[in-house]
Coordinates of C-alpha atoms and ligand atoms in Angstrom, one line a residue:
M215 CA 144.8 139.6 -0.6
T216 CA 142.7 142.5 -0.5
Q217 CA 139.8 143.5 1.9
E218 CA 137.7 146.2 2.1
L219 CA 135.8 148.1 4.8
T220 CA 132.3 147.2 3.8
S221 CA 131.5 150.3 5.7
P222 CA 133.2 153.7 6.5
T223 CA 135.9 153.4 9.0
R224 CA 134.6 155.4 11.9
A225 CA 138.4 155.3 13.4
R226 CA 139.9 157.6 11.2
Q227 CA 137.9 161.0 12.4
A228 CA 137.9 159.7 16.0
P229 CA 141.5 159.2 17.1
A230 CA 141.9 157.9 21.2
P231 CA 140.1 160.2 23.6
D232 CA 143.2 163.1 24.5
R233 CA 144.1 162.1 28.3
G234 CA 147.1 164.8 28.2
P235 CA 150.5 164.8 26.1
Q236 CA 152.6 162.1 26.5
W237 CA 150.3 159.7 28.4
W238 CA 152.9 156.9 27.2
R239 CA 155.0 158.1 29.9
D240 CA 153.0 155.9 32.6
A241 CA 151.0 153.4 31.1
V242 CA 149.8 150.1 31.7
I243 CA 149.4 148.4 28.3
Y244 CA 148.1 145.1 28.0
Q245 CA 149.8 142.3 25.8
V246 CA 146.5 141.1 24.1
Y247 CA 148.2 137.3 22.3
V248 CA 145.2 137.5 19.9
R249 CA 145.2 133.3 19.3
S250 CA 144.9 132.9 22.7
F251 CA 142.3 135.1 24.3
A252 CA 138.9 135.0 23.3
D253 CA 137.1 132.4 20.3
S254 CA 133.9 134.2 18.8
D255 CA 133.9 131.1 16.7
G256 CA 134.2 128.5 18.5
D257 CA 136.9 127.4 16.4
G258 CA 139.6 127.3 19.0
I259 CA 141.4 129.9 17.7
G260 CA 140.6 134.0 19.5
D261 CA 140.1 136.2 17.3
L262 CA 139.5 139.6 16.7
R263 CA 135.3 140.0 17.7
G264 CA 136.7 137.7 20.9
V265 CA 139.2 140.8 22.0
R266 CA 136.1 143.1 21.0
R267 CA 133.5 141.5 22.6
R268 CA 136.3 141.9 25.9
L269 CA 137.0 145.2 26.4
P270 CA 134.6 146.1 28.9
Y271 CA 136.8 143.1 31.2
L272 CA 140.1 145.0 30.2
K273 CA 138.4 148.8 30.9
S274 CA 137.2 147.4 34.1
L275 CA 140.5 146.0 34.9
G276 CA 142.5 149.2 34.7
V277 CA 144.3 149.0 32.0
D278 CA 145.2 152.6 29.7
A279 CA 146.1 150.3 26.1
V280 CA 145.9 147.3 24.5
W281 CA 148.6 146.3 22.2
L282 CA 147.4 143.3 19.8
T283 CA 149.7 140.8 18.7
P284 CA 149.8 140.4 14.7
F285 CA 146.5 139.4 13.2
Y286 CA 147.8 139.6 9.8
A287 CA 147.5 137.4 6.7
S288 CA 149.7 135.0 7.4
P289 CA 150.3 131.0 7.0
Q290 CA 150.9 131.4 10.8
A291 CA 154.8 129.4 11.1
D292 CA 155.7 131.7 13.9
G293 CA 152.3 132.9 15.2
G294 CA 151.6 134.9 12.5
Y295 CA 155.6 136.7 12.9
D296 CA 155.4 135.7 9.2
V297 CA 153.0 138.4 8.0
A298 CA 152.2 137.8 4.2
D299 CA 150.0 140.4 3.8
Y300 CA 150.3 143.8 6.2
R301 CA 147.1 145.2 5.2
A302 CA 145.4 142.4 5.0
V303 CA 143.6 140.3 8.4
D304 CA 144.2 136.6 8.3
P305 CA 140.8 135.1 8.1
L306 CA 141.5 133.2 11.4
F307 CA 141.6 136.3 13.3
G308 CA 138.6 138.1 11.4
S309 CA 138.1 140.8 8.5
L310 CA 140.3 144.4 8.0
Q311 CA 136.4 145.7 9.2
D312 CA 136.8 143.6 12.5
A313 CA 139.9 145.7 13.1
D314 CA 138.4 148.7 12.3
D315 CA 135.5 147.8 13.9
L316 CA 137.7 146.9 17.3
I317 CA 140.0 150.0 17.5
R318 CA 136.9 152.2 16.8
T319 CA 135.0 150.4 20.0
A320 CA 138.3 150.3 22.4
H321 CA 138.5 154.4 21.3
E322 CA 134.8 155.1 22.2
A323 CA 136.2 153.1 26.1
G324 CA 138.7 155.3 26.4
L325 CA 141.6 152.2 25.6
R326 CA 144.4 153.0 23.1
V327 CA 145.5 150.3 20.5
I328 CA 148.7 149.4 19.4
V329 CA 149.7 146.8 16.6
D330 CA 152.8 144.9 16.0
I331 CA 154.6 145.4 13.1
V332 CA 157.5 142.9 12.2
P333 CA 160.1 144.9 9.8
N334 CA 162.7 142.3 9.6
H335 CA 161.6 139.8 8.1
T336 CA 158.4 138.6 5.5
S337 CA 156.6 135.4 5.2
D338 CA 158.3 133.3 2.6
R339 CA 155.2 133.8 1.0
H340 CA 155.0 137.2 1.1
P341 CA 154.7 138.9 -2.9
W342 CA 157.7 140.3 -2.8
F343 CA 159.6 136.5 -1.9
M344 CA 157.8 134.5 -3.9
D345 CA 158.4 136.6 -6.9
P346 CA 162.7 135.1 -7.5
D347 CA 163.8 138.9 -9.2
L348 CA 161.7 140.7 -6.9
A349 CA 162.6 138.5 -3.8
R350 CA 166.4 139.0 -4.5
E351 CA 167.0 142.7 -4.5
R352 CA 164.8 143.0 -1.1
Y353 CA 166.1 140.1 0.9
V354 CA 169.1 138.8 1.6
F355 CA 170.8 136.5 -0.2
R356 CA 174.6 135.4 -0.8
P357 CA 176.3 133.0 -2.9
G358 CA 177.2 129.7 -0.4
K359 CA 180.4 128.8 0.1
G360 CA 182.7 126.0 -0.5
A361 CA 183.6 124.9 -3.7
R362 CA 180.1 124.1 -5.2
G363 CA 178.9 126.6 -3.3
E364 CA 177.3 123.9 -1.0
L365 CA 178.1 126.1 2.2
P366 CA 175.9 129.0 3.7
P367 CA 177.3 132.1 3.2
N368 CA 178.6 132.7 7.2
D369 CA 178.1 131.2 10.4
W370 CA 175.2 132.7 11.8
E371 CA 173.2 131.1 13.6
S372 CA 169.3 131.2 13.9
V373 CA 167.6 132.4 16.8
F374 CA 165.4 128.9 16.4
G375 CA 168.2 127.0 15.9
G376 CA 169.8 125.7 13.1
P377 CA 171.8 127.6 10.8
A378 CA 170.5 131.2 9.3
W379 CA 170.8 130.3 5.7
T380 CA 168.2 128.3 3.5
R381 CA 170.1 127.8 0.5
T382 CA 166.9 128.1 -3.0
D383 CA 166.2 125.9 -6.0
R384 CA 168.9 128.3 -8.4
G385 CA 171.9 127.4 -5.2
D386 CA 172.1 130.9 -3.5
W387 CA 171.2 131.2 0.2
Y388 CA 168.9 133.3 1.6
L389 CA 169.3 134.9 5.7
H390 CA 166.6 134.1 8.1
L391 CA 167.6 134.9 11.6
F392 CA 164.2 133.3 12.2
A393 CA 162.6 130.3 10.3
P394 CA 163.0 129.4 7.2
E395 CA 159.8 130.6 6.7
Q396 CA 161.0 134.2 7.3
P397 CA 163.5 135.2 5.2
D398 CA 164.8 138.6 6.3
L399 CA 164.3 142.0 4.7
D400 CA 167.3 143.9 3.2
W401 CA 166.5 147.5 4.8
D402 CA 169.2 148.7 2.2
N403 CA 166.7 148.7 -0.5
P404 CA 165.0 152.1 -0.1
E405 CA 161.8 150.6 -1.6
V406 CA 161.5 147.7 1.7
H407 CA 162.1 152.0 3.6
A408 CA 159.1 153.3 1.4
E409 CA 156.5 149.9 1.9
F410 CA 157.3 149.9 5.8
A411 CA 156.3 153.7 6.2
A412 CA 153.1 153.6 3.8
I413 CA 151.9 150.3 6.3
M414 CA 152.5 152.4 9.2
R415 CA 150.0 155.4 7.5
F416 CA 147.7 152.2 6.4
W417 CA 147.0 151.6 10.4
L418 CA 147.5 155.0 11.6
D419 CA 144.5 156.2 8.9
L420 CA 142.8 153.6 10.6
G421 CA 143.2 154.6 14.1
V422 CA 146.0 152.6 15.9
D423 CA 147.7 155.0 18.4
G424 CA 150.9 153.3 17.7
F425 CA 153.1 150.1 17.1
R426 CA 155.2 147.3 19.2
I427 CA 158.5 146.3 16.4
D428 CA 159.1 143.1 16.5
V429 CA 163.1 143.0 16.8
A430 CA 163.2 146.3 16.6
H431 CA 167.4 145.9 16.4
G432 CA 167.8 143.4 14.0
M433 CA 167.3 144.9 10.4
V434 CA 170.5 146.0 9.7
K435 CA 173.0 143.7 9.3
A436 CA 177.2 144.6 9.6
P437 CA 178.4 145.4 5.8
G438 CA 180.2 142.2 4.4
L439 CA 178.0 139.9 7.3
P440 CA 181.2 138.5 8.9
D441 CA 181.1 135.7 10.7
I442 CA 180.9 135.5 14.6
G443 CA 183.0 132.2 15.2
R444 CA 181.7 129.3 15.4
G445 CA 180.2 128.4 18.7
R446 CA 180.5 132.2 19.9
Q447 CA 177.3 133.6 18.6
A448 CA 175.7 132.0 21.9
T449 CA 177.3 133.7 24.5
L450 CA 178.5 136.6 23.1
I451 CA 174.5 137.4 22.8
G452 CA 173.2 139.9 25.1
T453 CA 176.8 140.9 26.1
Q454 CA 177.1 142.8 22.9
A455 CA 176.2 143.1 19.7
L456 CA 176.1 140.8 17.0
P457 CA 176.5 141.4 13.4
F458 CA 172.9 140.9 13.0
F459 CA 172.0 142.9 15.9
D460 CA 172.0 146.1 17.8
Q461 CA 173.8 148.0 14.9
D462 CA 174.2 151.5 15.2
G463 CA 172.1 151.8 11.5
V464 CA 169.0 150.9 12.6
H465 CA 168.7 154.2 15.2
A466 CA 168.3 155.8 11.8
I467 CA 165.3 154.0 10.4
H468 CA 163.7 154.2 13.8
R469 CA 164.5 158.0 13.5
S470 CA 162.4 158.3 10.7
W471 CA 159.6 156.2 12.2
R472 CA 159.2 159.4 14.8
R473 CA 158.6 161.5 12.3
L474 CA 156.0 159.5 11.1
L475 CA 154.4 159.0 14.3
D476 CA 154.6 162.6 14.9
S477 CA 152.8 163.5 12.0
Y478 CA 149.8 161.9 12.9
P479 CA 147.2 163.8 15.9
G480 CA 147.4 162.5 19.8
D481 CA 150.3 161.2 20.6
R482 CA 150.7 157.8 18.7
I483 CA 153.8 155.7 19.8
G484 CA 156.6 153.3 18.8
V485 CA 157.4 150.7 21.6
A486 CA 161.1 148.5 20.5
E487 CA 161.5 145.2 21.4
A488 CA 164.7 145.4 21.6
W489 CA 167.7 142.7 22.8
A490 CA 169.9 145.1 23.7
P491 CA 173.5 144.2 25.7
T492 CA 173.3 147.3 28.9
A493 CA 170.6 149.7 30.0
A494 CA 172.7 152.2 27.9
R495 CA 172.4 150.6 24.7
L496 CA 168.6 149.9 25.0
A497 CA 168.1 153.8 26.0
L498 CA 169.2 155.2 22.7
Y499 CA 166.3 153.1 21.5
V500 CA 164.7 155.9 23.6
R501 CA 166.2 158.8 22.5
P502 CA 163.9 162.1 22.0
D503 CA 163.9 161.6 18.4
E504 CA 163.6 158.2 17.9
L505 CA 161.0 155.5 19.8
H506 CA 158.5 156.4 22.9
Q507 CA 159.4 153.2 25.0
A508 CA 160.8 149.7 24.9
F509 CA 161.2 146.7 26.6
N510 CA 163.3 146.3 29.8
F511 CA 164.1 143.1 29.1
Q512 CA 167.5 143.4 32.0
F513 CA 164.8 143.6 34.1
L514 CA 162.3 141.2 33.2
N515 CA 165.5 138.2 33.1
A516 CA 166.3 139.7 36.8
P517 CA 166.8 137.2 39.5
W518 CA 164.3 137.3 42.9
D519 CA 167.0 139.1 44.7
A520 CA 167.0 142.4 46.3
A521 CA 170.7 143.1 45.7
P522 CA 170.7 142.7 41.4
L523 CA 166.9 143.7 41.3
R524 CA 168.4 146.9 43.0
D525 CA 170.6 147.1 40.0
V526 CA 168.7 146.4 37.3
I527 CA 166.6 149.4 38.3
D528 CA 169.3 151.7 39.5
D529 CA 170.8 150.9 35.6
S530 CA 167.4 151.2 33.8
L531 CA 166.2 154.7 35.8
A532 CA 169.3 156.1 35.0
A533 CA 170.3 154.9 31.2
T534 CA 165.8 156.2 30.8
A535 CA 166.6 159.4 32.1
S536 CA 170.2 160.4 30.3
V537 CA 167.6 160.4 27.3
G538 CA 164.6 161.9 28.8
A539 CA 162.5 158.7 28.5
P540 CA 160.8 157.0 30.9
T541 CA 161.6 153.1 31.6
T542 CA 159.0 150.6 29.9
W543 CA 158.9 147.4 32.9
V544 CA 158.0 144.2 31.7
L545 CA 157.1 140.6 33.6
S546 CA 155.8 138.6 30.6
N547 CA 155.0 138.0 27.4
H548 CA 154.3 135.4 24.4
D549 CA 158.2 134.5 24.5
V550 CA 158.8 133.7 27.8
V551 CA 158.3 131.5 30.8
R552 CA 155.4 133.1 32.1
H553 CA 156.3 134.8 35.8
T554 CA 154.4 132.6 37.7
T555 CA 156.7 130.0 37.0
R556 CA 160.2 131.7 36.0
L557 CA 160.8 133.7 39.3
G558 CA 159.7 130.0 41.2
G559 CA 158.1 131.1 43.6
G560 CA 155.0 130.8 42.3
L561 CA 152.1 132.4 42.8
D562 CA 153.0 134.3 46.5
R563 CA 156.7 135.7 44.6
A564 CA 154.4 136.6 41.1
R565 CA 152.4 138.6 42.6
A566 CA 155.1 141.0 44.5
A567 CA 157.2 141.1 41.7
T568 CA 154.0 142.5 40.0
L569 CA 153.3 144.9 43.1
L570 CA 157.4 146.4 43.0
M571 CA 156.6 146.4 38.7
L572 CA 153.7 148.8 39.0
A573 CA 155.4 151.1 42.0
L574 CA 157.9 151.6 40.0
P575 CA 158.3 155.2 38.3
G576 CA 157.3 154.5 34.1
S577 CA 155.2 152.5 32.3
A578 CA 154.3 148.9 31.9
Y579 CA 152.9 146.2 30.0
L580 CA 151.0 143.2 31.4
Y581 CA 150.9 140.1 29.6
Q582 CA 147.0 138.3 29.5
G583 CA 146.4 136.1 32.0
E584 CA 149.3 137.4 34.7
E585 CA 146.7 138.9 35.7
L586 CA 144.3 135.9 36.7
G587 CA 148.2 134.6 37.9
L588 CA 147.8 131.4 35.4
P589 CA 151.5 129.3 35.3
E590 CA 153.4 128.4 32.6
V591 CA 151.8 125.4 31.5
T592 CA 154.5 122.8 31.2
D593 CA 152.9 119.7 30.4
L594 CA 152.2 119.9 26.3
P595 CA 152.9 116.9 24.6
D596 CA 154.9 117.3 21.9
E597 CA 151.7 116.6 19.4
V598 CA 149.9 120.1 19.8
R599 CA 153.1 122.0 19.8
Q600 CA 153.4 124.9 17.6
D601 CA 156.7 127.2 18.3
P602 CA 158.4 126.4 14.9
A603 CA 162.0 126.5 18.0
F604 CA 160.7 122.8 19.2
F605 CA 160.7 121.8 15.5
R606 CA 164.4 123.3 15.0
G607 CA 165.8 121.2 17.6
G608 CA 167.0 123.5 19.7
R609 CA 166.5 125.9 22.1
P610 CA 166.3 129.2 20.6
T611 CA 169.3 131.3 21.2
G612 CA 168.1 135.0 21.3
A613 CA 170.0 137.9 22.2
A614 CA 169.3 138.5 26.3
G615 CA 171.0 140.8 28.6
P616 CA 173.5 139.7 30.7
G617 CA 172.5 137.3 33.1
T618 CA 171.6 134.6 30.8
D619 CA 172.9 131.5 31.0
T620 CA 172.2 128.0 29.2
E621 CA 168.8 127.8 31.3
T622 CA 167.6 130.9 30.8
A623 CA 166.0 132.9 28.1
P624 CA 168.3 134.3 25.4
D625 CA 166.1 136.8 23.3
G626 CA 163.5 135.7 26.1
L627 CA 163.2 132.7 23.8
A628 CA 164.1 129.9 25.5
G629 CA 163.1 128.7 28.7
A630 CA 163.8 129.0 32.4
S631 CA 163.8 127.5 35.9
G632 CA 163.9 124.3 34.1
Q633 CA 161.3 125.0 31.7
D634 CA 161.2 123.5 27.8
G635 CA 162.9 126.1 26.3
F636 CA 159.9 126.2 24.1
R637 CA 157.0 129.5 24.0
D638 CA 154.2 127.0 23.6
G639 CA 153.7 126.9 28.0
C640 CA 152.0 130.5 28.2
R641 CA 150.2 131.0 25.1
V642 CA 147.5 128.2 26.7
P643 CA 144.2 129.8 25.9
L644 CA 142.6 132.0 29.0
P645 CA 140.1 131.0 31.5
W646 CA 137.5 132.9 31.7
S647 CA 133.9 131.0 33.1
G648 CA 133.1 128.0 34.0
E649 CA 134.3 124.4 35.4
R650 CA 135.5 123.0 32.5
P651 CA 138.1 123.5 29.4
P652 CA 137.7 125.7 27.1
Y653 CA 136.5 127.4 30.7
G654 CA 134.8 130.4 28.4
F655 CA 137.4 131.3 25.9
G656 CA 135.1 130.4 22.8
A657 CA 132.7 127.4 21.4
G658 CA 134.7 124.9 20.5
G659 CA 137.9 124.0 22.2
S660 CA 141.0 125.6 22.4
W661 CA 144.2 125.1 20.5
L662 CA 146.3 124.4 22.5
P663 CA 144.5 122.6 25.8
Q664 CA 144.2 123.8 28.8
P665 CA 145.1 122.4 32.4
A666 CA 142.3 120.6 34.1
D667 CA 142.4 122.6 37.3
W668 CA 142.2 125.8 35.9
D669 CA 138.4 126.1 37.0
A670 CA 139.7 128.5 40.1
L671 CA 142.0 131.0 38.0
T672 CA 138.8 131.9 35.4
V673 CA 138.0 135.2 35.8
E674 CA 134.6 134.4 36.7
A675 CA 135.5 132.3 40.0
Q676 CA 138.3 135.5 40.9
T677 CA 136.1 138.2 40.2
G678 CA 134.8 140.0 43.4
D679 CA 137.1 137.9 45.4
P680 CA 139.7 140.5 47.3
A681 CA 142.3 137.2 47.9
S682 CA 142.0 137.1 44.3
T683 CA 145.0 138.0 42.7
L684 CA 142.6 139.8 39.4
E685 CA 141.5 141.6 42.2
L686 CA 144.9 142.8 43.2
Y687 CA 145.9 143.8 39.7
R688 CA 142.4 145.8 39.8
T689 CA 143.0 147.9 43.1
A690 CA 147.0 148.3 42.4
L691 CA 146.0 150.0 38.3
R692 CA 142.9 151.7 40.3
L693 CA 145.5 152.9 43.0
R694 CA 148.0 153.5 40.4
R695 CA 145.8 156.1 38.6
E696 CA 144.7 157.6 42.0
L697 CA 147.6 158.1 43.4
P698 CA 149.8 160.9 41.8
G699 CA 152.5 159.9 43.7
L700 CA 152.8 156.7 41.0
G701 CA 153.5 156.1 37.9
D702 CA 156.2 158.9 36.2
G703 CA 157.9 160.5 38.0
R704 CA 160.9 160.2 41.1
M705 CA 161.4 157.0 43.2
S706 CA 163.9 157.2 46.5
W707 CA 165.7 154.2 48.6
R708 CA 165.1 154.0 51.9
P709 CA 167.0 152.0 54.3
A710 CA 165.9 148.0 55.1
P711 CA 167.4 144.7 56.1
E712 CA 169.9 142.7 54.1
G713 CA 166.9 140.9 51.6
V714 CA 164.6 144.0 51.6
L715 CA 164.0 146.6 49.0
A716 CA 162.3 149.9 50.2
F717 CA 161.8 152.8 48.1
A718 CA 159.4 156.1 48.1
R719 CA 157.4 157.8 45.6
S720 CA 155.8 160.3 46.3
G721 CA 153.1 159.8 49.4
V722 CA 153.9 156.0 48.7
L723 CA 156.5 153.3 50.6
C724 CA 157.2 150.1 48.6
T725 CA 158.3 147.5 50.7
V726 CA 159.6 144.0 48.7
N727 CA 160.9 141.1 51.1
T728 CA 162.7 138.8 48.7
L729 CA 163.8 136.3 51.0
G730 CA 161.4 133.2 51.9
R731 CA 161.3 133.8 55.6
T732 CA 159.7 137.2 56.9
A733 CA 161.4 140.4 57.6
E734 CA 160.6 142.6 60.7
L735 CA 160.6 146.2 59.7
P736 CA 159.9 150.2 61.7
L737 CA 156.7 150.2 60.3
P738 CA 156.0 152.6 58.0
G739 CA 152.5 154.2 57.8
R740 CA 149.7 152.7 56.6
V741 CA 148.6 149.5 54.4
L742 CA 146.9 151.2 50.8
L743 CA 147.6 147.5 49.3
S744 CA 149.6 144.3 50.0
S745 CA 150.4 141.1 48.1
A746 CA 150.1 139.4 51.6
P747 CA 148.4 140.1 54.2
V748 CA 151.0 141.8 56.4
P749 CA 151.2 140.9 60.4
V750 CA 152.6 143.8 62.8
T751 CA 153.3 143.8 66.7
G752 CA 153.6 146.8 68.0
S753 CA 155.6 149.3 66.1
T754 CA 157.1 146.2 63.9
A755 CA 155.8 145.6 60.3
L756 CA 155.5 141.9 59.8
L757 CA 156.8 141.4 56.1
P758 CA 156.3 138.0 55.0
G759 CA 158.1 135.9 52.4
D760 CA 158.0 136.8 48.7
S761 CA 155.9 139.9 49.3
C762 CA 155.8 143.4 48.1
T763 CA 153.3 146.0 50.2
W764 CA 152.2 150.0 48.8
W765 CA 152.1 151.6 52.2
A766 CA 151.1 155.8 52.4
I767 CA 153.2 157.5 53.6
Ligands
LIG191 C1 158.6 137.6 18.2 C2 158.4 137.0 18.8 C3 158.8 135.7 17.5 C4 160.3 136.5 17.3 C5 160.1 136.3 15.1 C6 160.1 138.3 18.3 O1 160.4 139.1 19.1 O2 157.7 138.5 20.0 O3 157.6 135.6 18.9 O4 159.2 134.8 16.6 O5 160.1 138.0 17.0 O6 160.0 137.5 14.4

């Protein structure tokens, strides 16, 4: 598919406004899951024009940048993470002109734009894979085992369930760490490197400010593709490198992409979606000559409990400091159970967790709808499901950090807290306004049904209500900009009762009560912002259960 820009792109001439070097070190970046954000043409599926129309909302929320999930030409076997043409926009989402218009309008509003790049695999409808000779050079094909080659080449399992290999009608097998419609590229082939560098240049020339690199830990496989041992994959995931995840060889690729990013003006960034077994392994992805950020999934996977949270925070900060990088905090995304539900404490706990995250040193990613306090939708009927893992008959298995158990999300892809383990429940389209579905999402319906009781959660219903979660996020992001002590910089722990965390940033103290009941603390100062009202008796603050407070000190 060839797409042309119908008007000369101005994005090329107007990079994002420069708000100082290293803007990303403390940026708040908002993840737009395009399919579910805003629908401009009434087909029930969000699109790029819908995003563009809602940019004023993102500006008023106070974020620095948006990350757009894949909108490229794709058969949509995995929500667009199966790309058939990396330089074309899928007609579901619009046109290349719409992408150009969106980038330009975002820049005019002072928002940066990060796009997804999917280098571990393509769609099986990609021209390379459709051509049997090209495919054998550029993807991972192997003969099968067994007398007639009828068994897969090794025992690797797909993240979405079942074997990681599919046999072709020629009799050999190809590797797919994800769905069979997502064949793994062979990164030993220099043409693969050249193609991805060219794709990145294409989008950088269009003005994007960086890339979220999908499965950044996956491109390189151990030589010989060794067996893992039947039944061991699930237990090893998250605790050590696997022959297909977090191999040292991926770092050479990231170094080459850093050189490419640095060859463009304006601080363009790469953020790794890398599931590494430890904070120290994750920090390797953000060494000075590699990527700028790596999502901290160990924080995301941490239980809501003061002691383990403190350990994760300490480990993360120490690991990233050892390479001079900031830590990149995240609580929700399109692959995990929304934190309102996942943390098991409803909105109180979710609001507290968010204020904790936004008080920590470094940058943070928000996932669309968390600013509305949206819960996971847990009762989607089977017939509307789209997550390929649902149809592969098993809970996804991947590469989560320590602490993962069978109920929690390996690779962040499975459920937690009694959830069903699939990913449609966090992808339900956003409620913008009105009393009934589709709540202003678009003029038609919505590709996943929205709950009947989301009328109180719409942007419209929450705007201007100081007790709302939306206004809490707005105020938190405004304070983060105004208070020099927040964002990048140092923090130091302060004494606190068991179950409570207290840490100081310059001029600000953050207290977090992870207990389900009130905790007492000597009054530290004046409340700047709190996830719940904090009563004071004399010189004692009564921190409500599951709350977080920012104090001026
Ligand atoms: C993406 C998932 C996707 C998978 C395969 C993940 O990292 O976030 O949504 O299914 O990669 O591309």
